CSV table of N, CA and C in Angstrom, one decimal:
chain,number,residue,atom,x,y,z
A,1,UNK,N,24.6,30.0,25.0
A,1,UNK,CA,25.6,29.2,24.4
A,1,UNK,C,26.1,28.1,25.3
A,2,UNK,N,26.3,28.3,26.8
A,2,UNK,CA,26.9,27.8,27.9
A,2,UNK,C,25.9,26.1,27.8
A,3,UNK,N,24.6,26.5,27.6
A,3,UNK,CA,23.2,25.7,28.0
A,3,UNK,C,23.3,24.8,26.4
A,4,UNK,N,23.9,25.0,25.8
A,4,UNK,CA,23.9,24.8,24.4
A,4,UNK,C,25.5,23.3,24.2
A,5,UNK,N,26.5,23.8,24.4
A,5,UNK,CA,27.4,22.9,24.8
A,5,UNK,C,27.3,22.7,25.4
A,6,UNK,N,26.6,22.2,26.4
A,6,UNK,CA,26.1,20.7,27.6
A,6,UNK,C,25.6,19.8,26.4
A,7,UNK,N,25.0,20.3,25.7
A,7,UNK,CA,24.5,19.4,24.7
A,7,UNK,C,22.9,19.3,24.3
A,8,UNK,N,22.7,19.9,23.1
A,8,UNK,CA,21.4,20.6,22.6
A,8,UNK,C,19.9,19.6,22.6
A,9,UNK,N,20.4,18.0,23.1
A,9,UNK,CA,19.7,17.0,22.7
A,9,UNK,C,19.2,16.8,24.2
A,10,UNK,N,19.8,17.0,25.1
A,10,UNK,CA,19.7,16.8,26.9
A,10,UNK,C,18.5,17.6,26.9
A,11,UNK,N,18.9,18.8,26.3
A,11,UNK,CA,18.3,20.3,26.5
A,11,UNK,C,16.3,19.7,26.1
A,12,UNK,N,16.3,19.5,24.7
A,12,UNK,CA,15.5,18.9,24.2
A,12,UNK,C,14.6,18.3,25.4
A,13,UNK,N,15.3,17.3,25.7
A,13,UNK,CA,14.5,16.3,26.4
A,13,UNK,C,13.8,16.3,27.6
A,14,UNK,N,15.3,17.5,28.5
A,14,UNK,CA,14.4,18.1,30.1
A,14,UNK,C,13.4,18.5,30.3
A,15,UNK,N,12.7,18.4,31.4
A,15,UNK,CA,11.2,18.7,31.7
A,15,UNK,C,11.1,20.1,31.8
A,16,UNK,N,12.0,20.9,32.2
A,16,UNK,CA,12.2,22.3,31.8
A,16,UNK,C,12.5,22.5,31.3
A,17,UNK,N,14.2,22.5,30.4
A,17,UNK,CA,14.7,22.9,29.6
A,17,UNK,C,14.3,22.7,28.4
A,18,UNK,N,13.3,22.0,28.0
A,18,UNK,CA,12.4,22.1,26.2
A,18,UNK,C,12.1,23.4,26.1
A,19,UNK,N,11.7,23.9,27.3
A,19,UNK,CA,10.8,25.1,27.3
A,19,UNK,C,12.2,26.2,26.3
A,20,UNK,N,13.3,26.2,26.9
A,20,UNK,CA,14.1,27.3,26.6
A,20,UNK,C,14.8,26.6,25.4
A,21,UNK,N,14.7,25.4,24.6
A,21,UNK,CA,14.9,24.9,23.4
A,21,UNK,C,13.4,25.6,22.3
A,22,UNK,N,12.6,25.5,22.6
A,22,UNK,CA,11.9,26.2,21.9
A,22,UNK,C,12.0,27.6,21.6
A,23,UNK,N,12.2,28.4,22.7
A,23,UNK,CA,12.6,29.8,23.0
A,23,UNK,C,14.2,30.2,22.1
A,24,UNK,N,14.9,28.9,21.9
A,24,UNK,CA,15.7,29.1,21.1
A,24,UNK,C,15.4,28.9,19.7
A,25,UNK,N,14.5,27.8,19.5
A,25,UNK,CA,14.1,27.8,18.1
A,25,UNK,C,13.1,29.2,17.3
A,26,UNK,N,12.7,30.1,18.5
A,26,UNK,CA,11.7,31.2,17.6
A,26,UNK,C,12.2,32.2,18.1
A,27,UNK,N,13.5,32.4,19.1
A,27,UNK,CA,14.0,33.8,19.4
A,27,UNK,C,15.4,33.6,19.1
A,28,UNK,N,16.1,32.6,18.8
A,28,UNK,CA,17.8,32.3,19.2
A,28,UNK,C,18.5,32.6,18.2
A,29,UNK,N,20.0,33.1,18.1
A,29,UNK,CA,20.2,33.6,17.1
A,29,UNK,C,20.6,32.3,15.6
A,30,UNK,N,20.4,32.7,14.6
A,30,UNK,CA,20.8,31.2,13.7
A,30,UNK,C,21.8,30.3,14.3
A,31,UNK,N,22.6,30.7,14.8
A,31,UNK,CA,23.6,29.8,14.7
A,31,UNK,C,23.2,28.4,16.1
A,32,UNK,N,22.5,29.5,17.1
A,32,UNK,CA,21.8,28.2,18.0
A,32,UNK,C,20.6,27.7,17.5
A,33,UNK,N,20.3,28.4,17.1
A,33,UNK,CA,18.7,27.3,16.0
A,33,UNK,C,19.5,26.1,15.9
A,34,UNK,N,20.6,26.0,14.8
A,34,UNK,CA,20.7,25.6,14.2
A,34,UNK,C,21.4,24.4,14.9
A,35,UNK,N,21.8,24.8,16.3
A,35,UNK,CA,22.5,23.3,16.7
A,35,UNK,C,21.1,22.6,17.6
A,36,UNK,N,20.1,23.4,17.9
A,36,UNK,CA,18.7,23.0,18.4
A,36,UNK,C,18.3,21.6,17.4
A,37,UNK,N,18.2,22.4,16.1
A,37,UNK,CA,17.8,21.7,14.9
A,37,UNK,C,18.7,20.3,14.8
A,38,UNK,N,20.2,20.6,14.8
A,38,UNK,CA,21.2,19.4,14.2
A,38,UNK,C,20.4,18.2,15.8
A,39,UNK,N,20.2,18.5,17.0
A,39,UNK,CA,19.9,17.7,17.2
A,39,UNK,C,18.7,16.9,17.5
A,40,UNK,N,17.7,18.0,17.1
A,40,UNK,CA,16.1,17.2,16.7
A,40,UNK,C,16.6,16.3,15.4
A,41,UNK,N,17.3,16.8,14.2
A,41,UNK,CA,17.6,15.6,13.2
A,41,UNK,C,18.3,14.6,13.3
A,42,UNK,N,19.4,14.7,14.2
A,42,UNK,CA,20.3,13.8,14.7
A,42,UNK,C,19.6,12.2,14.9
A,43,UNK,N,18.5,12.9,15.5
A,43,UNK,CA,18.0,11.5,16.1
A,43,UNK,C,16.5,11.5,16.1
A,44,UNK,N,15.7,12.3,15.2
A,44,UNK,CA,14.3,12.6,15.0
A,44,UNK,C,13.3,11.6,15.5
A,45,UNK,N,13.4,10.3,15.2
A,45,UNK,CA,12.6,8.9,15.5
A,45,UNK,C,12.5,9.4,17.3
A,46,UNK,N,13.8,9.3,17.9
A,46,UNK,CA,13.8,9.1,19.0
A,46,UNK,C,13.0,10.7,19.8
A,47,UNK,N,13.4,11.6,19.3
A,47,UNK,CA,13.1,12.9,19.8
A,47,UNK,C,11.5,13.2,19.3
A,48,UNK,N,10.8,12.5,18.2
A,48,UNK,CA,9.3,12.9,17.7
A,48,UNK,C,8.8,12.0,18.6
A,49,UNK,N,9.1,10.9,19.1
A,49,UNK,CA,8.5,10.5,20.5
A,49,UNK,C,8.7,10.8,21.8
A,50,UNK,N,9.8,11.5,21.7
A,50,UNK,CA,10.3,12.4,23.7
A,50,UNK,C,9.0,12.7,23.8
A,51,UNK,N,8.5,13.2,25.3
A,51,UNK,CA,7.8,13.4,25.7
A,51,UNK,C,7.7,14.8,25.9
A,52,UNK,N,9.1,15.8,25.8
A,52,UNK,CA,9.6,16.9,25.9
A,52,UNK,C,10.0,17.2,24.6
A,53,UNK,N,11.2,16.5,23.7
A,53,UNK,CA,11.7,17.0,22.8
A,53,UNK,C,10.5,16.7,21.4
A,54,UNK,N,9.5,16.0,21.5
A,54,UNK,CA,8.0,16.3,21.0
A,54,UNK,C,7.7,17.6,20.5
A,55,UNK,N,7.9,18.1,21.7
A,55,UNK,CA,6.8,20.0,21.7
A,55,UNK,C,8.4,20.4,21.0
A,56,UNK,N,9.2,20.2,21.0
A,56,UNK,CA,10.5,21.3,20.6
A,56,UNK,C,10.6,20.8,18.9
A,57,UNK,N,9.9,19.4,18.8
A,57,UNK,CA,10.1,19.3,17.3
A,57,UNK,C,9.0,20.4,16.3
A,58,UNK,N,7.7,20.4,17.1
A,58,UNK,CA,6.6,20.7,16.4
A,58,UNK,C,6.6,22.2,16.4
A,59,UNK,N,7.7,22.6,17.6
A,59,UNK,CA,7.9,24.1,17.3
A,59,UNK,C,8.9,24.6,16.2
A,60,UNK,N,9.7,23.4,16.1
A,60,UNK,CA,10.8,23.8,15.1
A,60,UNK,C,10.0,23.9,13.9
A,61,UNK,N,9.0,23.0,13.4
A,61,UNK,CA,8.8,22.8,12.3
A,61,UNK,C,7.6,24.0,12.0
A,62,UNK,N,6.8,24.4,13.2
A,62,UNK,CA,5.9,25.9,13.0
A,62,UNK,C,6.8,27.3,12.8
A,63,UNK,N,8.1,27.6,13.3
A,63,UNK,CA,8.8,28.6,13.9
A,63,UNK,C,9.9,28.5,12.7
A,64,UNK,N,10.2,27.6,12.5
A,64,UNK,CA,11.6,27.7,11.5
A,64,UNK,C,10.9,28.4,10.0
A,65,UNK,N,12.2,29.2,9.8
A,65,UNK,CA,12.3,29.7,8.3
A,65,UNK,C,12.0,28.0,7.7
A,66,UNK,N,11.7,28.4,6.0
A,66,UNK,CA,11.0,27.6,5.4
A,66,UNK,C,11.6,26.3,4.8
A,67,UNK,N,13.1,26.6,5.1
A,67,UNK,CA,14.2,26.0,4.7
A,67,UNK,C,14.5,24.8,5.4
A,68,UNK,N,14.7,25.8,6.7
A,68,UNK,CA,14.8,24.6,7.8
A,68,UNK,C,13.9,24.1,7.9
A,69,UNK,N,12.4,24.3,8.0
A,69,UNK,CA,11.1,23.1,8.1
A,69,UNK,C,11.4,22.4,7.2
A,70,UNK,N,11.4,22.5,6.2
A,70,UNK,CA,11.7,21.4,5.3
A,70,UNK,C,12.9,20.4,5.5
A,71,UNK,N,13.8,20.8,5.8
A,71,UNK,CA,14.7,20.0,6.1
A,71,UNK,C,14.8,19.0,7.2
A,72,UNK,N,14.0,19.2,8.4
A,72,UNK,CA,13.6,18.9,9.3
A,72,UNK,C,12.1,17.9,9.0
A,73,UNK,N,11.5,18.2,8.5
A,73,UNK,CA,10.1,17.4,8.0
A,73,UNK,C,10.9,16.3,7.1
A,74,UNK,N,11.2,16.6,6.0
A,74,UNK,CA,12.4,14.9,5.4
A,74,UNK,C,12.9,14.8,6.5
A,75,UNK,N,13.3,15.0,7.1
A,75,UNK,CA,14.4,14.1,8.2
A,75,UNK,C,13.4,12.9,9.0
A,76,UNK,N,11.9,13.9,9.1
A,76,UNK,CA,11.3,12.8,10.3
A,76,UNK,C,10.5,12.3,9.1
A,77,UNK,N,9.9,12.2,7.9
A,77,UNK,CA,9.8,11.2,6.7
A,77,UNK,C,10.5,10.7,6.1
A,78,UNK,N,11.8,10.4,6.3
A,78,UNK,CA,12.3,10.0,5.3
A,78,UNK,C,12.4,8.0,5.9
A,79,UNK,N,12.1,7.9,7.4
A,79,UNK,CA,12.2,6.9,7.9
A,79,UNK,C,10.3,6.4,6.9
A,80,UNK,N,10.6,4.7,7.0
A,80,UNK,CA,9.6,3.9,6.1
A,80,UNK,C,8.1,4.3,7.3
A,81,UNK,N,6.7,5.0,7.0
A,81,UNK,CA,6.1,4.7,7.5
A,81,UNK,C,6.0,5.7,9.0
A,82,UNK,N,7.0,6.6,9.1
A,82,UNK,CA,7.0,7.8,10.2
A,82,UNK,C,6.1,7.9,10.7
A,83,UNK,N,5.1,8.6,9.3
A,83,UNK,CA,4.2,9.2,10.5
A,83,UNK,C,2.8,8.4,10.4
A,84,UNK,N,2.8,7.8,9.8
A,84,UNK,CA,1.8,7.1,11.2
A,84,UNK,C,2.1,6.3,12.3
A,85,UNK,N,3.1,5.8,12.4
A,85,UNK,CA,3.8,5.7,13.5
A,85,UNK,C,3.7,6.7,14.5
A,86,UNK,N,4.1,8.0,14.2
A,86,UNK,CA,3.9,9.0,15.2
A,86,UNK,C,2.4,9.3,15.4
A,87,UNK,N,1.6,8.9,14.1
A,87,UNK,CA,-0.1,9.6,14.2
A,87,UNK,C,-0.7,8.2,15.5
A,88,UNK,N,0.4,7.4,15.8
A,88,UNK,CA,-0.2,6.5,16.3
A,88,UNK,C,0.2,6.2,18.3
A,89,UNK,N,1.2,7.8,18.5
A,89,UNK,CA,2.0,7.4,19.4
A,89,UNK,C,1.5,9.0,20.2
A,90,UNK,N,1.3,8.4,21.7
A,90,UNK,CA,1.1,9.8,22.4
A,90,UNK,C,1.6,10.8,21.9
A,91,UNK,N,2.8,11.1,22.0
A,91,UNK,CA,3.6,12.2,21.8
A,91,UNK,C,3.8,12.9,20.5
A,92,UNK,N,4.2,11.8,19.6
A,92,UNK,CA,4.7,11.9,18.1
A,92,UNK,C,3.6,12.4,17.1
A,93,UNK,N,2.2,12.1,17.7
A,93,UNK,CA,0.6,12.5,17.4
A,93,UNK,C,0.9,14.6,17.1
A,94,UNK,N,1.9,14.8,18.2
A,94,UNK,CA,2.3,16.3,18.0
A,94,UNK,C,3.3,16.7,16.6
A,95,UNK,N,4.0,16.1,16.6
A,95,UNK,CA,5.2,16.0,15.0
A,95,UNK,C,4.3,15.7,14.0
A,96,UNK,N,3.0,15.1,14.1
A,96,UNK,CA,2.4,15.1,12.7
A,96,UNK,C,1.4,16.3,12.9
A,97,UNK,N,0.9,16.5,14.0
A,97,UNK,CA,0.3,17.8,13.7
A,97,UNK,C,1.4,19.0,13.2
A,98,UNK,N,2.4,19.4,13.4
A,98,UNK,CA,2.9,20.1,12.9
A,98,UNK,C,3.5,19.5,11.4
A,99,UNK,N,3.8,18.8,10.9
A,99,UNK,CA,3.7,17.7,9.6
A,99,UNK,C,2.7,18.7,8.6
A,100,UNK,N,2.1,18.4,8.8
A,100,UNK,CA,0.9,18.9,8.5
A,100,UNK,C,0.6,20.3,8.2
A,101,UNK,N,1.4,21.7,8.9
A,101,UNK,CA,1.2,22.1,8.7
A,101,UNK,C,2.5,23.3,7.8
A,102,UNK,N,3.3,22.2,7.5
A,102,UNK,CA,4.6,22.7,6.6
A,102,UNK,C,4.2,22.6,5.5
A,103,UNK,N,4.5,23.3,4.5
A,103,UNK,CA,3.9,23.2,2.9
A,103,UNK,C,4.4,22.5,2.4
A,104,UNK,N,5.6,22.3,2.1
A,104,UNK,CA,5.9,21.1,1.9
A,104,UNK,C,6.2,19.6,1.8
A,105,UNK,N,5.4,19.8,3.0
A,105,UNK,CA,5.1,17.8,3.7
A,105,UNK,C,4.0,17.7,4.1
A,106,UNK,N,3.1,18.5,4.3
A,106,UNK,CA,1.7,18.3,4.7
A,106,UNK,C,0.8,16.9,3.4
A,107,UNK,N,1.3,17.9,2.1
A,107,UNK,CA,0.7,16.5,1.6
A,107,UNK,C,0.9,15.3,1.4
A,108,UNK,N,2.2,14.9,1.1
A,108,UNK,CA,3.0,14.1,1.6
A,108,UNK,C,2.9,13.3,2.9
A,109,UNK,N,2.6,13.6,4.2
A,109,UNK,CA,2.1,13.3,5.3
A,109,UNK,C,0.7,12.8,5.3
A,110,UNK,N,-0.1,13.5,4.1
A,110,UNK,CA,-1.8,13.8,4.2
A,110,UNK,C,-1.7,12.1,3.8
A,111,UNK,N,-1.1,12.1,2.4
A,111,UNK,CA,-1.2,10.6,1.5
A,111,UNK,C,-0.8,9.7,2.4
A,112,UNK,N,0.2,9.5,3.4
A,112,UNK,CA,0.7,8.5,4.7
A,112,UNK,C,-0.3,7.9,5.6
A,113,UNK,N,-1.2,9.5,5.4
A,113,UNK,CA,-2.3,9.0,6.8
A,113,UNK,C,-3.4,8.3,6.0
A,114,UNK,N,-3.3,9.0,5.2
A,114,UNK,CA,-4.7,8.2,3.8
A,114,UNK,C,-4.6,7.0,3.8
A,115,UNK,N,-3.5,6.3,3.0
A,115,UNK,CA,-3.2,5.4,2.4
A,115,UNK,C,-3.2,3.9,4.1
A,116,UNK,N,-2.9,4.9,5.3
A,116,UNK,CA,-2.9,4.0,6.4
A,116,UNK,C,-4.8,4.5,7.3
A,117,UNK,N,-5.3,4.7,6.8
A,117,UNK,CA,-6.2,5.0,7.6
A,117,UNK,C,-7.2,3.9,8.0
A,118,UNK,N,-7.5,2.9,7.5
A,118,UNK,CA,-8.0,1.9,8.7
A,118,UNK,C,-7.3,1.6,9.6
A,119,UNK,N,-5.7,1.3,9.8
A,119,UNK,CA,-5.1,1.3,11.0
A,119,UNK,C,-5.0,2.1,11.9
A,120,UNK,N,-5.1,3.5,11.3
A,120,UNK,CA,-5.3,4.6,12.3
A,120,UNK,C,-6.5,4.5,13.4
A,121,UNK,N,-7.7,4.3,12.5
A,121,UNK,CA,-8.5,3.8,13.2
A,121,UNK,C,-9.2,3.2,14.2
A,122,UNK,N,-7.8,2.4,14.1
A,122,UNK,CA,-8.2,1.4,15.3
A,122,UNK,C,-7.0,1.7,16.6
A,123,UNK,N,-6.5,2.5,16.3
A,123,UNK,CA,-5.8,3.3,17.0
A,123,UNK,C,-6.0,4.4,17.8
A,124,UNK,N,-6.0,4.6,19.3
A,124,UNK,CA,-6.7,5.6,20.2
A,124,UNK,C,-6.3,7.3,19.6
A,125,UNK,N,-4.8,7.5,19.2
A,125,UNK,CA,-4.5,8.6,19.1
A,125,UNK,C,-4.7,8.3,17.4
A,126,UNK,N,-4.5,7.7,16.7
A,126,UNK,CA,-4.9,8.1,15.2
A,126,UNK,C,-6.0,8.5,14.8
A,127,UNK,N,-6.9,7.9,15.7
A,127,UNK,CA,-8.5,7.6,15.2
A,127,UNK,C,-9.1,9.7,16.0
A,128,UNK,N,-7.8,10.3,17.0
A,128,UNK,CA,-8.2,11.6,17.6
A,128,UNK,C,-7.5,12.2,16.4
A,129,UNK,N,-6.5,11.5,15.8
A,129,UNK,CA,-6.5,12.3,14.6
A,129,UNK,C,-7.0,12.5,13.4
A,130,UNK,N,-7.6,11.5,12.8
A,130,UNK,CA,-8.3,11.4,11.4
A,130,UNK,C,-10.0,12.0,12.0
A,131,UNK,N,-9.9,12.2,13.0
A,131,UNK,CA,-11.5,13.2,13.8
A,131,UNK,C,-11.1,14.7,13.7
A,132,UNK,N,-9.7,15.0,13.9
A,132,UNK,CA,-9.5,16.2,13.3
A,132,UNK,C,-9.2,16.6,12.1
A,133,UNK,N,-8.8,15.4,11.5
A,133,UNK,CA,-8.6,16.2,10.0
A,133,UNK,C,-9.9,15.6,9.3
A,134,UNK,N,-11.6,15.5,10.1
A,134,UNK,CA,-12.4,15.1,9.2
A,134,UNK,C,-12.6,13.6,8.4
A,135,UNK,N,-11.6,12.7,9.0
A,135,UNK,CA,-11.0,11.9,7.7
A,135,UNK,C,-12.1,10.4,9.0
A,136,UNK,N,-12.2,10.6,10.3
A,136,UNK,CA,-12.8,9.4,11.2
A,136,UNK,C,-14.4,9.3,11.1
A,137,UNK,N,-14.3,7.9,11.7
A,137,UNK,CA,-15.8,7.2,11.7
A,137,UNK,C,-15.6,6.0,10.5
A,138,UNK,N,-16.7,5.1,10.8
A,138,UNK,CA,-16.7,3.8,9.9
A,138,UNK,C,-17.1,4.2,8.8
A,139,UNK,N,-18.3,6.0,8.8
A,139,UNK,CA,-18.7,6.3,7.9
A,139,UNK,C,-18.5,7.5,7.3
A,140,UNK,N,-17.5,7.7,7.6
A,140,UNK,CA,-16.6,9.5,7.7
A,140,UNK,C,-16.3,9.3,5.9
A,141,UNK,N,-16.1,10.4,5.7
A,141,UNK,CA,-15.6,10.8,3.9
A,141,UNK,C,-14.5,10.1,3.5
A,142,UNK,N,-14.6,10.0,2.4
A,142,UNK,CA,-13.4,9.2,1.9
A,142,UNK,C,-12.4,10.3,1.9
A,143,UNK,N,-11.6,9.8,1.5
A,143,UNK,CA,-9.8,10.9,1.6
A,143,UNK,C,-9.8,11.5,0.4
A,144,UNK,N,-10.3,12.8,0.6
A,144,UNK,CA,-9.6,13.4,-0.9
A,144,UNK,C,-8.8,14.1,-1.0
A,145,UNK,N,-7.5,13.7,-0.4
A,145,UNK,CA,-6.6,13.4,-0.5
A,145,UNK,C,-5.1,12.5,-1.3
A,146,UNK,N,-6.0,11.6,-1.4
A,146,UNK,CA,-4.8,10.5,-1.5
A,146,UNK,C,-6.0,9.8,-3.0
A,147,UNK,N,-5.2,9.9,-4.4
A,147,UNK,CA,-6.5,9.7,-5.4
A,147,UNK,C,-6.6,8.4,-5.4
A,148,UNK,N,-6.3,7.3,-4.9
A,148,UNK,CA,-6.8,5.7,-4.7
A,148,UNK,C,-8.1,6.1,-3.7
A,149,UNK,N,-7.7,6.6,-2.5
A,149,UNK,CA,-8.5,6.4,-1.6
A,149,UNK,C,-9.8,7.2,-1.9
A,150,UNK,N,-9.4,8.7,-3.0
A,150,UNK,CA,-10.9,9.3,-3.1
A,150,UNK,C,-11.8,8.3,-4.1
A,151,UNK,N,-11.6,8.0,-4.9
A,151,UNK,CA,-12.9,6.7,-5.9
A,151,UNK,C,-13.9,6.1,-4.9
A,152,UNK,N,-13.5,5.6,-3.6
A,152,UNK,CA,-14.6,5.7,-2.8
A,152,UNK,C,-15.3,5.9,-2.3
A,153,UNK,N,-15.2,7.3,-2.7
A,153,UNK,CA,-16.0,8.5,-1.9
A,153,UNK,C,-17.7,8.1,-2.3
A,154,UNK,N,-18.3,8.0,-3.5
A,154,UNK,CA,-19.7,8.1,-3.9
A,154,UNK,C,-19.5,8.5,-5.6
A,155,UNK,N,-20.2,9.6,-6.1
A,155,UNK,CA,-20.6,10.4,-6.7
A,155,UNK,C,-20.8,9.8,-8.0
């Protein structure tokens, strides 16, 4: 609690202290989750690109009850264009992999990356992501995904 009023967002960011922000997001009791959380949302843009508060978002959104991921997932979609922004940024490349794997925003995130995937492309960390989800190469599968982008596909 002591580590907590210094201020949950410092905590976030330190090159050690993320470590024990996560540790608070999968062991801590609700009520510090919860100010962990208020300040990953507080300022999400800025924190899905920390270099530190990164890893503490993508754990929140693996580790949190179902409620809170969701609430936490809108928060970093709700900005125009998030996540590929993040699918496009060292760090933030982590916030969409966990994106992705909330049930609630994965497809929602899926259709963002679809609907942007030639820019991803040409992008060092989008193009390592659309290779993970299958989706890279000049001649990689269409998105079946996103129903504009699948008609492309062949058949």
């Amino acid at each position: 609690d002591a580590l907590l009023s210094a201020g949950a967002a410092s905590l976030c960011c330190h090159k050690f202290g993320h470590q024990v922000a996560m540790s608070i997001v999968s062991n801590g009791l609700d009520r510090q989750r919860a100010v962990v959380l208020l300040a990953l949302r507080s300022n999400s843009r800025r924190m899905s690109k920390h270099r530190y508060a990164s890893v503490v978002m993508q754990d929140a959104l693996l580790q949190c009850p179902p409620a809170e991921c969701d609430a936490l997932a809108s928060e970093v979609l709700a900005q125009a264009g998030a996540a590929v922004t993040l699918a496009c940024h060292n760090y933030g490349i982590q916030v969409v992999r966990g994106l992705l794997q909330v049930p609630g925003a994965s497809e929602q995130t899926m259709q963002y990356l679809c609907k942007s995937q030639r820019r991803l492309e040409k992008d060092m960390f989008g193009a390592q992501l659309l290779q993970e989800l299958c989706l890279g190469g000049k001649f990689g599968p269409a998105c079946r995904h996103c129903p504009m982008l699948g008609m492309h596909g062949g058949a």
